[in-house]
CSV table of N, CA and C in Angstrom, one decimal:
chain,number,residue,atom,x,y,z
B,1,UNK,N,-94.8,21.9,206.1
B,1,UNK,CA,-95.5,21.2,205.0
B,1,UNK,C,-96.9,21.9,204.9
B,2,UNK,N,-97.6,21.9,203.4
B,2,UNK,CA,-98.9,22.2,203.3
B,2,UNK,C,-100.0,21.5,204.6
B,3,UNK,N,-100.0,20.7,204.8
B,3,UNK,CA,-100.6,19.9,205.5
B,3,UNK,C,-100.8,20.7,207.2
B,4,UNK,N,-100.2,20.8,207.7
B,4,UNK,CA,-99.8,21.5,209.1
B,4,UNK,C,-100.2,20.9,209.9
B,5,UNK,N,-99.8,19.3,210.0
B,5,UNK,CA,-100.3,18.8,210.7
B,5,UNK,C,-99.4,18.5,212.1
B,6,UNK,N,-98.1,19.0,211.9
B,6,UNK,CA,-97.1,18.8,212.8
B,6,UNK,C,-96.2,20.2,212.8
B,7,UNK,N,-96.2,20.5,213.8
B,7,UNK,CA,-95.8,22.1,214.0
B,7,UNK,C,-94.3,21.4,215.0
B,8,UNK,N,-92.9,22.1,214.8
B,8,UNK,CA,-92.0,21.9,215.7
B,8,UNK,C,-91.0,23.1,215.2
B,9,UNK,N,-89.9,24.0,216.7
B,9,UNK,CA,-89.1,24.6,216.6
B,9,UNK,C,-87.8,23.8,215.9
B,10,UNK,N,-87.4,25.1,215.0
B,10,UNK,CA,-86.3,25.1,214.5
B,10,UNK,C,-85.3,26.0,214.3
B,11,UNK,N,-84.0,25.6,214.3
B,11,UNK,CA,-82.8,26.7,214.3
B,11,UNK,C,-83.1,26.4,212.5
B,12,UNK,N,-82.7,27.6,212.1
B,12,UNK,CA,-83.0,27.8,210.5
B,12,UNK,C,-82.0,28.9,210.0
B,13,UNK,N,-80.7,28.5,209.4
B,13,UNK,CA,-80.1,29.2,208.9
B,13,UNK,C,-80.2,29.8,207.3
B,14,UNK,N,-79.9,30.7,207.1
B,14,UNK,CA,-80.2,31.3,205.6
B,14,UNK,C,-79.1,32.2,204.7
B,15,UNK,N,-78.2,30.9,204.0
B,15,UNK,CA,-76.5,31.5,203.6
B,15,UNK,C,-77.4,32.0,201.9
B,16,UNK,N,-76.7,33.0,201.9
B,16,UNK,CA,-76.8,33.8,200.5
B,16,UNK,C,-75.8,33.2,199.6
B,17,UNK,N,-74.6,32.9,200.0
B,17,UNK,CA,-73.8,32.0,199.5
B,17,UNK,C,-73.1,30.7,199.5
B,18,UNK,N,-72.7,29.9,198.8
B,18,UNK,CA,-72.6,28.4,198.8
B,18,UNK,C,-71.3,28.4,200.1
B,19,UNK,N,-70.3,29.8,200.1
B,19,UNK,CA,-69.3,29.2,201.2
B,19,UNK,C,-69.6,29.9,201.9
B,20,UNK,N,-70.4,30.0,202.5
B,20,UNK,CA,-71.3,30.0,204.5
B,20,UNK,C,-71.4,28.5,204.7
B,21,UNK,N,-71.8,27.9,203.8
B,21,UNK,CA,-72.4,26.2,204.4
B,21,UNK,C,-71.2,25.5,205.3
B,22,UNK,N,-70.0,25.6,204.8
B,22,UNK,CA,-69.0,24.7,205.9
B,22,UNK,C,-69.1,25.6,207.6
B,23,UNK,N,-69.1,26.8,207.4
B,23,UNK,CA,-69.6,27.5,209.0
B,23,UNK,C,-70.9,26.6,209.3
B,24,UNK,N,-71.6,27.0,209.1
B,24,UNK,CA,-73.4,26.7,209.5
B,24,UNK,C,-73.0,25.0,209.6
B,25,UNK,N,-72.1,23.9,209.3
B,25,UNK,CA,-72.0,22.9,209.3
B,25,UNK,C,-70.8,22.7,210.5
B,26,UNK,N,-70.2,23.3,210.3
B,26,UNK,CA,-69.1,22.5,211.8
B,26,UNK,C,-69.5,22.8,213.2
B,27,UNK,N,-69.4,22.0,213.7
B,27,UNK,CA,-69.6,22.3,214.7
B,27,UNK,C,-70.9,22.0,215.2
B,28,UNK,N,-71.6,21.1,214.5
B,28,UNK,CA,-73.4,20.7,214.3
B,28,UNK,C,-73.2,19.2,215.8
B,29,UNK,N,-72.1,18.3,215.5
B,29,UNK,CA,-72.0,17.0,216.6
B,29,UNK,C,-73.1,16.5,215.8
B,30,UNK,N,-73.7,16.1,216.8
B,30,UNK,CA,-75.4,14.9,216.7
B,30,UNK,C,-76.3,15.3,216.5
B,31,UNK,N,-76.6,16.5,216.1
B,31,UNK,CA,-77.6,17.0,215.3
B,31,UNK,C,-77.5,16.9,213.7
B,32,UNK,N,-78.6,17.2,213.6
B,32,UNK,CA,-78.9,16.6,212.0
B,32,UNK,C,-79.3,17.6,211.4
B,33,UNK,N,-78.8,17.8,210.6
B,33,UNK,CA,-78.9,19.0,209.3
B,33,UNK,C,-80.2,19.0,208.3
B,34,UNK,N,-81.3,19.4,207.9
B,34,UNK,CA,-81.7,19.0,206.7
B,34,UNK,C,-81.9,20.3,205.9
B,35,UNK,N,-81.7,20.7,204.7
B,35,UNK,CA,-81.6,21.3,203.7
B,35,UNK,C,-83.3,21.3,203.2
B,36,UNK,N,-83.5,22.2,203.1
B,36,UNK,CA,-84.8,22.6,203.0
B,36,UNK,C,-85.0,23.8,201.3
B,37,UNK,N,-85.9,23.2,200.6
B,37,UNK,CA,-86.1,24.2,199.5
B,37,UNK,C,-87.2,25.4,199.1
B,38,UNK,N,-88.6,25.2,198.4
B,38,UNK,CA,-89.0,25.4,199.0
B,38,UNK,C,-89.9,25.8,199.7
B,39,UNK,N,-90.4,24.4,200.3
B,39,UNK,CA,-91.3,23.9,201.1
B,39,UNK,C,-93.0,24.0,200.5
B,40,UNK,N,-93.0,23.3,199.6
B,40,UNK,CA,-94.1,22.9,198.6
B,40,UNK,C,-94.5,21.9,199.0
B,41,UNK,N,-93.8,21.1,199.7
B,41,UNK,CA,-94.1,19.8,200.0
B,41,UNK,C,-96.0,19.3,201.0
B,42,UNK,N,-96.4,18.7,200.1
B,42,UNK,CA,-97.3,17.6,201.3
B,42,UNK,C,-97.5,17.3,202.2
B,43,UNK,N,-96.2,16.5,202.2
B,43,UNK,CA,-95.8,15.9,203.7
B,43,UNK,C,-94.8,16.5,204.3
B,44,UNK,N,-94.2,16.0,205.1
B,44,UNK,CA,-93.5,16.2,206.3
B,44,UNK,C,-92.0,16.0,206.0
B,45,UNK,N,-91.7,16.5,205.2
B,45,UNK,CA,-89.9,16.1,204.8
B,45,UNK,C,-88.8,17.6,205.4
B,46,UNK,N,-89.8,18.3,205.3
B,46,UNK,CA,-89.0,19.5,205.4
B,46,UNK,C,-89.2,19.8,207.3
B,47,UNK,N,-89.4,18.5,207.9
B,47,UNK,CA,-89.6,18.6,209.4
B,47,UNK,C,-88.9,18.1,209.9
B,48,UNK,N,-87.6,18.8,210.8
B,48,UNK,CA,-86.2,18.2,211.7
B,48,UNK,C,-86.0,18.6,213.1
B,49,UNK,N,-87.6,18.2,213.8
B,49,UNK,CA,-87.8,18.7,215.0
B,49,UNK,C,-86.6,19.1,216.0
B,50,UNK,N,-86.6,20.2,216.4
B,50,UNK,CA,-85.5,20.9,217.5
B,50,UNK,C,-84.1,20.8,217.0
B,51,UNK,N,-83.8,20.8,215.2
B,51,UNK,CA,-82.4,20.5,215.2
B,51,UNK,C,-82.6,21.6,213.9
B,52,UNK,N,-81.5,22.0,213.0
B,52,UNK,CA,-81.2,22.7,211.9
B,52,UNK,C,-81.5,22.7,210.9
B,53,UNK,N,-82.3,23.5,210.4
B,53,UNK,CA,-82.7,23.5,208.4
B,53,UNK,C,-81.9,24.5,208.2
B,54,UNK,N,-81.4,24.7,206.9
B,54,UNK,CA,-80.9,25.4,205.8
B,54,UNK,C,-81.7,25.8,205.1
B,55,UNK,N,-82.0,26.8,204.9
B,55,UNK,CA,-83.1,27.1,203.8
B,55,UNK,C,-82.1,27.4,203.0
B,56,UNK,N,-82.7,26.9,201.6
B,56,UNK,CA,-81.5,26.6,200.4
B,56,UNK,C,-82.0,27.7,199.2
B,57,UNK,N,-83.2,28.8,199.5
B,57,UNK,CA,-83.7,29.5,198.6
B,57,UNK,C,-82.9,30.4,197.6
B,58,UNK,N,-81.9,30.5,198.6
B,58,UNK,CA,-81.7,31.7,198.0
B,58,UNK,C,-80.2,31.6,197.0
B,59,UNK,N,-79.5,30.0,197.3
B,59,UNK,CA,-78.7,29.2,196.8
B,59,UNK,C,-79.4,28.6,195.2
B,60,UNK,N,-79.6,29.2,194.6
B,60,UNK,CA,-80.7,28.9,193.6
B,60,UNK,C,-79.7,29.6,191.9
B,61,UNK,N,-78.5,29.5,191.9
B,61,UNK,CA,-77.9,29.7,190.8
B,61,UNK,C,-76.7,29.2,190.7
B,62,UNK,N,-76.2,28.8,189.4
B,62,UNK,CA,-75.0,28.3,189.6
B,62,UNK,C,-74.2,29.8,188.9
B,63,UNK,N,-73.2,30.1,190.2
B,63,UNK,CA,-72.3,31.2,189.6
B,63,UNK,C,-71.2,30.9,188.3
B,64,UNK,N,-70.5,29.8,188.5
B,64,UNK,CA,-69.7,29.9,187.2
B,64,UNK,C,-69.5,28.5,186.9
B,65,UNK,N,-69.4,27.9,185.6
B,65,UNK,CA,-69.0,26.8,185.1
B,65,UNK,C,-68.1,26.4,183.9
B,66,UNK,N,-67.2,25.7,184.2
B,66,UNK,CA,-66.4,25.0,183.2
B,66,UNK,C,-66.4,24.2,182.4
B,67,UNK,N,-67.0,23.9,181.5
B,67,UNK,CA,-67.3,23.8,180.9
B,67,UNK,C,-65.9,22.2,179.8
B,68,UNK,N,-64.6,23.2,179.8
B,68,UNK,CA,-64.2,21.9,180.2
B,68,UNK,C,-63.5,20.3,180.5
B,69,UNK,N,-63.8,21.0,182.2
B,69,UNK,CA,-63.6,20.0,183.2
B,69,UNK,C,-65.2,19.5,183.7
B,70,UNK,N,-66.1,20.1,183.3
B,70,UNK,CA,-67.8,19.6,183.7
B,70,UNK,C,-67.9,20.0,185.2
C-alpha cells in the first residue's frame, strides 16, 4: 500500500497467462490466496502476510470473445 505502514513477506506468483492460475492454486491447503492488481491502493488490501499474492498485472486482456454465447 501507498501508506507503508505495514511491511510483511510474501510468496508472489506472476502467470502471463489465465491457465497458470489452476497450478499456482492447487495445492495452496490453508493458505489464502489474494489476487493483487495494481497496487494503488491506500490501504492495506493488497496485504496477505506470509501467504500468496498473484500479481494479476499482466492478466490485463481479454484474449477472445463470443460474442454469441457472452
Amino acid at each position: 500500500a501507498w501508506g507503508r505502514a505495514h511491511r510483511f513477506a510474501h510468496h508472489v506468483a506472476r502467470p502471463a497467462f489465465s491457465d497458470e492460475l489452476p497450478g499456482i492454486l492447487r495445492g495452496r491447503g490453508a493458505h489464502t490466496v489474494l489476487a493483487r492488481g495494481m497496487g494503488r491502493s491506500y490501504g492495506d488490501q493488497a496485504l496477505n502476510a506470509d501467504n500468496m499474492l498473484i500479481d494479476m498485472r499482466a492478466l490485463d486482456h481479454v484474449r477472445n470473445f463470443d460474442t454469441a454465447t457472452g
